[in-house]
Amino acid sequence: MSSLALPEPAITNSAAARRAHRHFLDGRVHASNERWPRAVKAYERAADLLHDSAYALAAAHAAIKAGRPRDAIGRLRRLRHEHPELTLGYTLESHAWLELSCPGEAVAVLQSLPAEAARDHAFHVALAVGLQKLQRHEAAVQSFMAALAQKLDDAPSHFRLGMSFKELGLKAEAAECVRTALVLGLGSSELSARALLVFLEREACRWGEAEPELAMLRAAVQAATAGTAVETGAFVHAVLVDDPAEQLKVATFYANHLASRVVPLPRQQARGHAGRLRIGYFSADFHQHATSQLAVQVFEAHDRERFEVTLFSAGPDDGTPLRRRMEGASEHFVELHGQSMAQMATAIRARRVDVLVDMKGATYGSVMPVMAYRPAPLQVCWLGFPGTSGASYIDYLIGDPVLTPIGHAPHFSEKIAQLPLCYQPNDNRRPAPAAQSRSALGLSDDALVLCGFHQSYKISRQVFATWCRLLRALPDAVLWLLRWNANVESSLLAAAAAEGIPAARLVFAPLLPAEPHLARLAAADLFLDAWPCNAHTTASEALWMGVPPVTMIGQTFAQRVAASLLHASGLPELVCHDTAHYEQTVLQLAVDFARRRRLRDTLLAQRSSHPLFDGVRFARDIEALFERMWARAIAGLPPAHLPAES
């Protein structure tokens, strides 16, 4: 949010005015040193002594900074009633509502400003941010444009404008906004912004722009001092960089940054107690999202005689059947959406959870700031983020022997807790639709369909060049891709042309809901994995629909997920170790129809009974892992690596 220019109070010679002004000056000293609770008291004394809007605005601003947004709202409502054309009162109240994660109320307040009142830069920024948080991105773009018309060198607004362009699928335009913000200067947010710029260029498959930006980002990370607390793009490093040590460094920067912004709750020691072990799962994705699709059956299958399970939801209710199923999947479903991070932490602590599982990590809508408050005695990360958290306040990371070998422990801040088969759960109640006809999908019945249904950022220049070599070697093959955004199709068609591949050899498919997506996926012959970030949910979807994936394993978490799934499926021969092996494996399968048919038939025959797709079995395995963690904790032992038990 843009910085606000608070007005100076009027100064008169009355004794009350002089006393009020002294309190105001005291508040300013406290505010300049970020002693916000003291600043609130001083400003409130000034406002109580003298009816001056400047004192009321200062008190409200300090209350927001002190973590008391509701107090600020009460004061600002009274002020707006008295001064209905005081724009700053509306702007400040919107800030308070945003602190409470209530963007609808923030926008409503701003839109209630009388038409004749002035609308300054801060007003337009506040309105744009509120609209952005409501996912009203076209309107947000207009408000950011209005803000920039008044202050063109506002770097944060250029950055946020880019975020709305990103959500509208205009990746190239978003990248230019972020690039402008970086030129203007983003201070401590520079590493995070550079990471986002790389990600946007990769989403647009503009590799010529992405590669030098990634090199600059990595150089900046290497130059940064270990132990730094700074906002970073931990997710970008997790999925685009193949160096696990560098990933740990970046994740630690981000985790330290979050920790520096909170005062943890008093540490709660693990103590044995009568009754069930209390497990809390925490995410902003308990709606129509891959996390919920994968894990819902596990939540339903928990042994309620031994475990009291609570789902803490920090995300919106999207009204979907999956959301309704999630709400009924555990004993308790606690809605935290709309609360501040501190309020969420307090609510979780009040539930006396023994083991709290972060299922979101450093992804969009992260709940990691809540974990930094340490609301539970044991804190675990699982499933939501493809790598280490880098956080001293996360005790365990749940993996498996292929995904997270104990030998990889130096690259994780957490202790590794291994499930016996695969870290990824799967729901055998998910839809299993019949394969859609190829003709309805724009595919030839005679073609060899090589499916690359990846998010576009995963498709690097090297990956695409490998796929083009396969197309040249297989004249009857087509490459089936997703049309993720407005830029990706033109970028990939141009790259294919440069490789001598006709446009007709690339077939682009629209994004679809889960069930029709599965039905069309079955039309593929092979699934081609990407690197250094594999397919994760999509790889298990391919297996579910009988489409064998070919992957290349690496050293990072993100490049070992598909290998874990294939080992769990009994198909380790489809796990490759370099590009030559990868190409050879694809070519062998491409010309061996009988082998492909056997693989498909085996996958389809076993999916209802195979351990990989057995959420009930997974629930027993993860329960045993929680019990091992808890047994150590109540014995007074520190977290330790927990290898898989057969």
Short mmCIF file of N, CA and C in Angstrom, two decimals, residues 269-371:
data_model
loop_
_atom_site.label_atom_id
_atom_site.label_comp_id
_atom_site.label_asym_id
_atom_site.label_seq_id
_atom_site.Cartn_x
_atom_site.Cartn_y
_atom_site.Cartn_z
N GLN A 269 4.94 -26.43 24.90
CA GLN A 269 5.67 -27.70 24.90
C GLN A 269 4.73 -28.86 24.63
N ALA A 270 5.24 -29.86 23.95
CA ALA A 270 4.45 -31.07 23.70
C ALA A 270 4.32 -31.85 24.99
N ARG A 271 3.11 -32.16 25.36
CA ARG A 271 2.86 -32.93 26.58
C ARG A 271 1.85 -34.03 26.27
N GLY A 272 2.12 -35.21 26.82
CA GLY A 272 1.17 -36.30 26.67
C GLY A 272 -0.13 -35.95 27.36
N HIS A 273 -1.23 -36.42 26.83
CA HIS A 273 -2.54 -36.12 27.42
C HIS A 273 -3.48 -37.28 27.16
N ALA A 274 -4.50 -37.35 27.98
CA ALA A 274 -5.53 -38.36 27.76
C ALA A 274 -6.32 -38.00 26.51
N GLY A 275 -6.82 -39.00 25.86
CA GLY A 275 -7.64 -38.73 24.68
C GLY A 275 -6.85 -38.82 23.39
N ARG A 276 -7.49 -38.38 22.35
CA ARG A 276 -6.95 -38.55 21.00
C ARG A 276 -5.86 -37.54 20.67
N LEU A 277 -4.99 -37.93 19.72
CA LEU A 277 -3.99 -37.00 19.20
C LEU A 277 -4.71 -36.00 18.30
N ARG A 278 -4.45 -34.71 18.53
CA ARG A 278 -5.16 -33.66 17.81
C ARG A 278 -4.32 -33.18 16.62
N ILE A 279 -4.81 -33.44 15.42
CA ILE A 279 -4.12 -33.07 14.18
C ILE A 279 -4.87 -31.92 13.52
N GLY A 280 -4.14 -30.90 13.12
CA GLY A 280 -4.74 -29.80 12.37
C GLY A 280 -4.11 -29.69 11.00
N TYR A 281 -4.93 -29.65 9.97
CA TYR A 281 -4.45 -29.40 8.60
C TYR A 281 -4.84 -27.96 8.24
N PHE A 282 -3.90 -27.22 7.68
CA PHE A 282 -4.08 -25.78 7.50
C PHE A 282 -3.74 -25.40 6.06
N SER A 283 -4.67 -24.74 5.38
CA SER A 283 -4.42 -24.33 4.00
C SER A 283 -5.42 -23.27 3.58
N ALA A 284 -5.08 -22.57 2.51
CA ALA A 284 -6.04 -21.67 1.85
C ALA A 284 -6.64 -22.34 0.62
N ASP A 285 -6.43 -23.64 0.47
CA ASP A 285 -6.84 -24.35 -0.75
C ASP A 285 -7.89 -25.42 -0.51
N PHE A 286 -8.68 -25.27 0.55
CA PHE A 286 -9.71 -26.27 0.82
C PHE A 286 -10.98 -25.94 0.02
N HIS A 287 -10.83 -25.98 -1.30
CA HIS A 287 -11.93 -25.77 -2.26
C HIS A 287 -11.53 -26.51 -3.53
N GLN A 288 -11.99 -26.08 -4.70
CA GLN A 288 -11.62 -26.76 -5.94
C GLN A 288 -10.17 -26.46 -6.27
N HIS A 289 -9.29 -27.33 -5.83
CA HIS A 289 -7.85 -27.12 -5.96
C HIS A 289 -7.18 -28.50 -5.90
N ALA A 290 -6.01 -28.58 -6.52
CA ALA A 290 -5.31 -29.87 -6.56
C ALA A 290 -5.07 -30.45 -5.17
N THR A 291 -4.73 -29.60 -4.20
CA THR A 291 -4.47 -30.09 -2.84
C THR A 291 -5.68 -30.84 -2.29
N SER A 292 -6.85 -30.26 -2.45
CA SER A 292 -8.06 -30.90 -1.93
C SER A 292 -8.43 -32.13 -2.74
N GLN A 293 -8.25 -32.07 -4.06
CA GLN A 293 -8.53 -33.25 -4.90
C GLN A 293 -7.70 -34.45 -4.44
N LEU A 294 -6.45 -34.20 -4.10
CA LEU A 294 -5.56 -35.29 -3.71
C LEU A 294 -5.87 -35.81 -2.30
N ALA A 295 -6.13 -34.90 -1.36
CA ALA A 295 -6.11 -35.26 0.06
C ALA A 295 -7.47 -35.54 0.67
N VAL A 296 -8.56 -35.25 -0.02
CA VAL A 296 -9.87 -35.31 0.62
C VAL A 296 -10.17 -36.70 1.18
N GLN A 297 -9.82 -37.75 0.49
CA GLN A 297 -10.14 -39.09 0.99
C GLN A 297 -9.33 -39.43 2.23
N VAL A 298 -8.12 -38.90 2.33
CA VAL A 298 -7.31 -39.11 3.54
C VAL A 298 -8.01 -38.51 4.74
N PHE A 299 -8.51 -37.29 4.59
CA PHE A 299 -9.21 -36.65 5.71
C PHE A 299 -10.44 -37.46 6.11
N GLU A 300 -11.16 -37.95 5.13
CA GLU A 300 -12.36 -38.75 5.42
C GLU A 300 -12.02 -40.05 6.12
N ALA A 301 -10.84 -40.60 5.83
CA ALA A 301 -10.49 -41.94 6.31
C ALA A 301 -9.77 -41.95 7.65
N HIS A 302 -9.47 -40.79 8.23
CA HIS A 302 -8.77 -40.79 9.51
C HIS A 302 -9.56 -41.57 10.57
N ASP A 303 -8.83 -42.25 11.42
CA ASP A 303 -9.41 -43.04 12.50
C ASP A 303 -9.86 -42.08 13.61
N ARG A 304 -11.14 -41.83 13.70
CA ARG A 304 -11.64 -40.83 14.64
C ARG A 304 -11.65 -41.32 16.08
N GLU A 305 -11.39 -42.59 16.29
CA GLU A 305 -11.25 -43.07 17.66
C GLU A 305 -9.88 -42.73 18.23
N ARG A 306 -8.89 -42.54 17.35
CA ARG A 306 -7.53 -42.26 17.80
C ARG A 306 -7.06 -40.84 17.48
N PHE A 307 -7.72 -40.19 16.53
CA PHE A 307 -7.28 -38.87 16.08
C PHE A 307 -8.46 -37.91 16.01
N GLU A 308 -8.25 -36.73 16.55
CA GLU A 308 -9.22 -35.64 16.40
C GLU A 308 -8.68 -34.70 15.33
N VAL A 309 -9.34 -34.65 14.20
CA VAL A 309 -8.81 -33.94 13.03
C VAL A 309 -9.62 -32.68 12.76
N THR A 310 -8.89 -31.59 12.59
CA THR A 310 -9.49 -30.29 12.27
C THR A 310 -8.89 -29.76 10.98
N LEU A 311 -9.73 -29.30 10.07
CA LEU A 311 -9.26 -28.58 8.89
C LEU A 311 -9.44 -27.09 9.15
N PHE A 312 -8.36 -26.34 9.06
CA PHE A 312 -8.39 -24.88 9.22
C PHE A 312 -8.31 -24.27 7.83
N SER A 313 -9.37 -23.60 7.41
CA SER A 313 -9.46 -23.07 6.06
C SER A 313 -9.22 -21.56 6.05
N ALA A 314 -8.16 -21.14 5.37
CA ALA A 314 -7.86 -19.71 5.25
C ALA A 314 -8.25 -19.16 3.89
N GLY A 315 -8.87 -19.99 3.05
CA GLY A 315 -9.23 -19.55 1.70
C GLY A 315 -10.72 -19.41 1.53
N PRO A 316 -11.14 -18.91 0.37
CA PRO A 316 -12.57 -18.65 0.15
C PRO A 316 -13.37 -19.92 -0.07
N ASP A 317 -14.65 -19.82 0.19
CA ASP A 317 -15.61 -20.88 -0.12
C ASP A 317 -16.07 -20.66 -1.56
N ASP A 318 -15.67 -21.56 -2.47
CA ASP A 318 -16.03 -21.38 -3.88
C ASP A 318 -17.34 -22.05 -4.25
N GLY A 319 -18.00 -22.66 -3.25
CA GLY A 319 -19.32 -23.24 -3.50
C GLY A 319 -19.34 -24.52 -4.30
N THR A 320 -18.18 -25.12 -4.55
CA THR A 320 -18.10 -26.31 -5.39
C THR A 320 -18.43 -27.57 -4.60
N PRO A 321 -18.77 -28.66 -5.29
CA PRO A 321 -18.99 -29.93 -4.58
C PRO A 321 -17.76 -30.37 -3.80
N LEU A 322 -16.56 -30.10 -4.31
CA LEU A 322 -15.36 -30.49 -3.57
C LEU A 322 -15.26 -29.72 -2.27
N ARG A 323 -15.62 -28.44 -2.26
CA ARG A 323 -15.62 -27.67 -1.01
C ARG A 323 -16.61 -28.29 -0.02
N ARG A 324 -17.79 -28.63 -0.47
CA ARG A 324 -18.77 -29.25 0.44
C ARG A 324 -18.23 -30.57 0.98
N ARG A 325 -17.57 -31.34 0.12
CA ARG A 325 -17.00 -32.61 0.58
C ARG A 325 -15.90 -32.36 1.61
N MET A 326 -15.08 -31.35 1.38
CA MET A 326 -14.02 -31.02 2.34
C MET A 326 -14.62 -30.63 3.69
N GLU A 327 -15.69 -29.89 3.68
CA GLU A 327 -16.31 -29.46 4.94
C GLU A 327 -16.79 -30.65 5.76
N GLY A 328 -17.18 -31.72 5.10
CA GLY A 328 -17.64 -32.90 5.82
C GLY A 328 -16.58 -33.96 6.01
N ALA A 329 -15.36 -33.68 5.56
CA ALA A 329 -14.32 -34.72 5.54
C ALA A 329 -13.66 -34.95 6.88
N SER A 330 -13.78 -34.00 7.80
CA SER A 330 -13.12 -34.16 9.10
C SER A 330 -14.11 -33.83 10.21
N GLU A 331 -13.67 -34.07 11.42
CA GLU A 331 -14.55 -33.84 12.57
C GLU A 331 -14.88 -32.36 12.74
N HIS A 332 -13.89 -31.50 12.48
CA HIS A 332 -14.08 -30.06 12.63
C HIS A 332 -13.57 -29.35 11.37
N PHE A 333 -14.35 -28.42 10.87
CA PHE A 333 -13.92 -27.57 9.76
C PHE A 333 -14.02 -26.13 10.26
N VAL A 334 -12.89 -25.48 10.44
CA VAL A 334 -12.85 -24.15 11.05
C VAL A 334 -12.56 -23.12 9.97
N GLU A 335 -13.49 -22.20 9.78
CA GLU A 335 -13.34 -21.15 8.76
C GLU A 335 -12.54 -19.98 9.33
N LEU A 336 -11.37 -19.75 8.76
CA LEU A 336 -10.52 -18.64 9.20
C LEU A 336 -10.41 -17.55 8.14
N HIS A 337 -11.01 -17.76 6.99
CA HIS A 337 -10.92 -16.78 5.91
C HIS A 337 -11.46 -15.43 6.38
N GLY A 338 -10.72 -14.37 6.11
CA GLY A 338 -11.13 -13.03 6.53
C GLY A 338 -10.49 -12.58 7.82
N GLN A 339 -9.72 -13.46 8.46
CA GLN A 339 -9.03 -13.07 9.69
C GLN A 339 -7.58 -12.70 9.40
N SER A 340 -7.01 -11.89 10.28
CA SER A 340 -5.60 -11.56 10.15
C SER A 340 -4.76 -12.78 10.51
N MET A 341 -3.48 -12.75 10.14
CA MET A 341 -2.60 -13.87 10.45
C MET A 341 -2.51 -14.09 11.97
N ALA A 342 -2.43 -13.00 12.73
CA ALA A 342 -2.36 -13.12 14.19
C ALA A 342 -3.64 -13.75 14.74
N GLN A 343 -4.78 -13.35 14.21
CA GLN A 343 -6.05 -13.93 14.66
C GLN A 343 -6.12 -15.42 14.33
N MET A 344 -5.64 -15.78 13.15
CA MET A 344 -5.64 -17.20 12.79
C MET A 344 -4.78 -18.00 13.76
N ALA A 345 -3.59 -17.47 14.06
CA ALA A 345 -2.70 -18.18 14.98
C ALA A 345 -3.35 -18.36 16.34
N THR A 346 -4.01 -17.33 16.82
CA THR A 346 -4.68 -17.40 18.12
C THR A 346 -5.82 -18.42 18.09
N ALA A 347 -6.57 -18.45 16.99
CA ALA A 347 -7.67 -19.41 16.87
C ALA A 347 -7.17 -20.85 16.84
N ILE A 348 -6.06 -21.07 16.16
CA ILE A 348 -5.49 -22.43 16.11
C ILE A 348 -4.98 -22.83 17.49
N ARG A 349 -4.29 -21.90 18.17
CA ARG A 349 -3.80 -22.19 19.52
C ARG A 349 -4.97 -22.56 20.44
N ALA A 350 -6.09 -21.87 20.30
CA ALA A 350 -7.24 -22.13 21.17
C ALA A 350 -7.80 -23.53 20.99
N ARG A 351 -7.55 -24.14 19.84
CA ARG A 351 -8.03 -25.50 19.57
C ARG A 351 -7.11 -26.57 20.16
N ARG A 352 -5.98 -26.16 20.73
CA ARG A 352 -5.02 -27.06 21.39
C ARG A 352 -4.57 -28.19 20.46
N VAL A 353 -4.26 -27.81 19.24
CA VAL A 353 -3.77 -28.78 18.25
C VAL A 353 -2.39 -29.28 18.68
N ASP A 354 -2.16 -30.58 18.56
CA ASP A 354 -0.85 -31.15 18.88
C ASP A 354 0.10 -31.04 17.68
N VAL A 355 -0.38 -31.41 16.51
CA VAL A 355 0.43 -31.40 15.28
C VAL A 355 -0.30 -30.56 14.24
N LEU A 356 0.35 -29.49 13.79
CA LEU A 356 -0.25 -28.60 12.79
C LEU A 356 0.49 -28.79 11.47
N VAL A 357 -0.26 -29.06 10.41
CA VAL A 357 0.31 -29.37 9.10
C VAL A 357 0.02 -28.23 8.13
N ASP A 358 1.07 -27.56 7.68
CA ASP A 358 0.94 -26.52 6.66
C ASP A 358 0.88 -27.19 5.30
N MET A 359 -0.26 -27.07 4.62
CA MET A 359 -0.45 -27.68 3.31
C MET A 359 -0.41 -26.63 2.20
N LYS A 360 0.24 -25.51 2.46
CA LYS A 360 0.28 -24.42 1.48
C LYS A 360 1.70 -23.98 1.16
N GLY A 361 2.52 -23.78 2.20
CA GLY A 361 3.90 -23.37 1.97
C GLY A 361 3.99 -22.00 1.33
N ALA A 362 5.12 -21.73 0.68
CA ALA A 362 5.39 -20.41 0.11
C ALA A 362 4.79 -20.31 -1.29
N THR A 363 3.48 -20.56 -1.39
CA THR A 363 2.77 -20.41 -2.66
C THR A 363 1.77 -19.28 -2.52
N TYR A 364 1.08 -18.95 -3.61
CA TYR A 364 0.12 -17.84 -3.59
C TYR A 364 -0.94 -18.08 -2.52
N GLY A 365 -1.15 -17.10 -1.64
CA GLY A 365 -2.07 -17.27 -0.53
C GLY A 365 -1.45 -17.99 0.64
N SER A 366 -0.14 -17.89 0.78
CA SER A 366 0.60 -18.61 1.82
C SER A 366 0.05 -18.35 3.22
N VAL A 367 0.05 -19.42 4.04
CA VAL A 367 -0.30 -19.28 5.46
C VAL A 367 0.94 -19.41 6.33
N MET A 368 2.12 -19.40 5.70
CA MET A 368 3.35 -19.53 6.49
C MET A 368 3.51 -18.47 7.57
N PRO A 369 3.04 -17.21 7.36
CA PRO A 369 3.15 -16.25 8.46
C PRO A 369 2.47 -16.72 9.73
N VAL A 370 1.39 -17.48 9.60
CA VAL A 370 0.71 -18.02 10.78
C VAL A 370 1.60 -19.05 11.46
N MET A 371 2.27 -19.87 10.68
CA MET A 371 3.17 -20.87 11.25
C MET A 371 4.30 -20.19 12.03
#
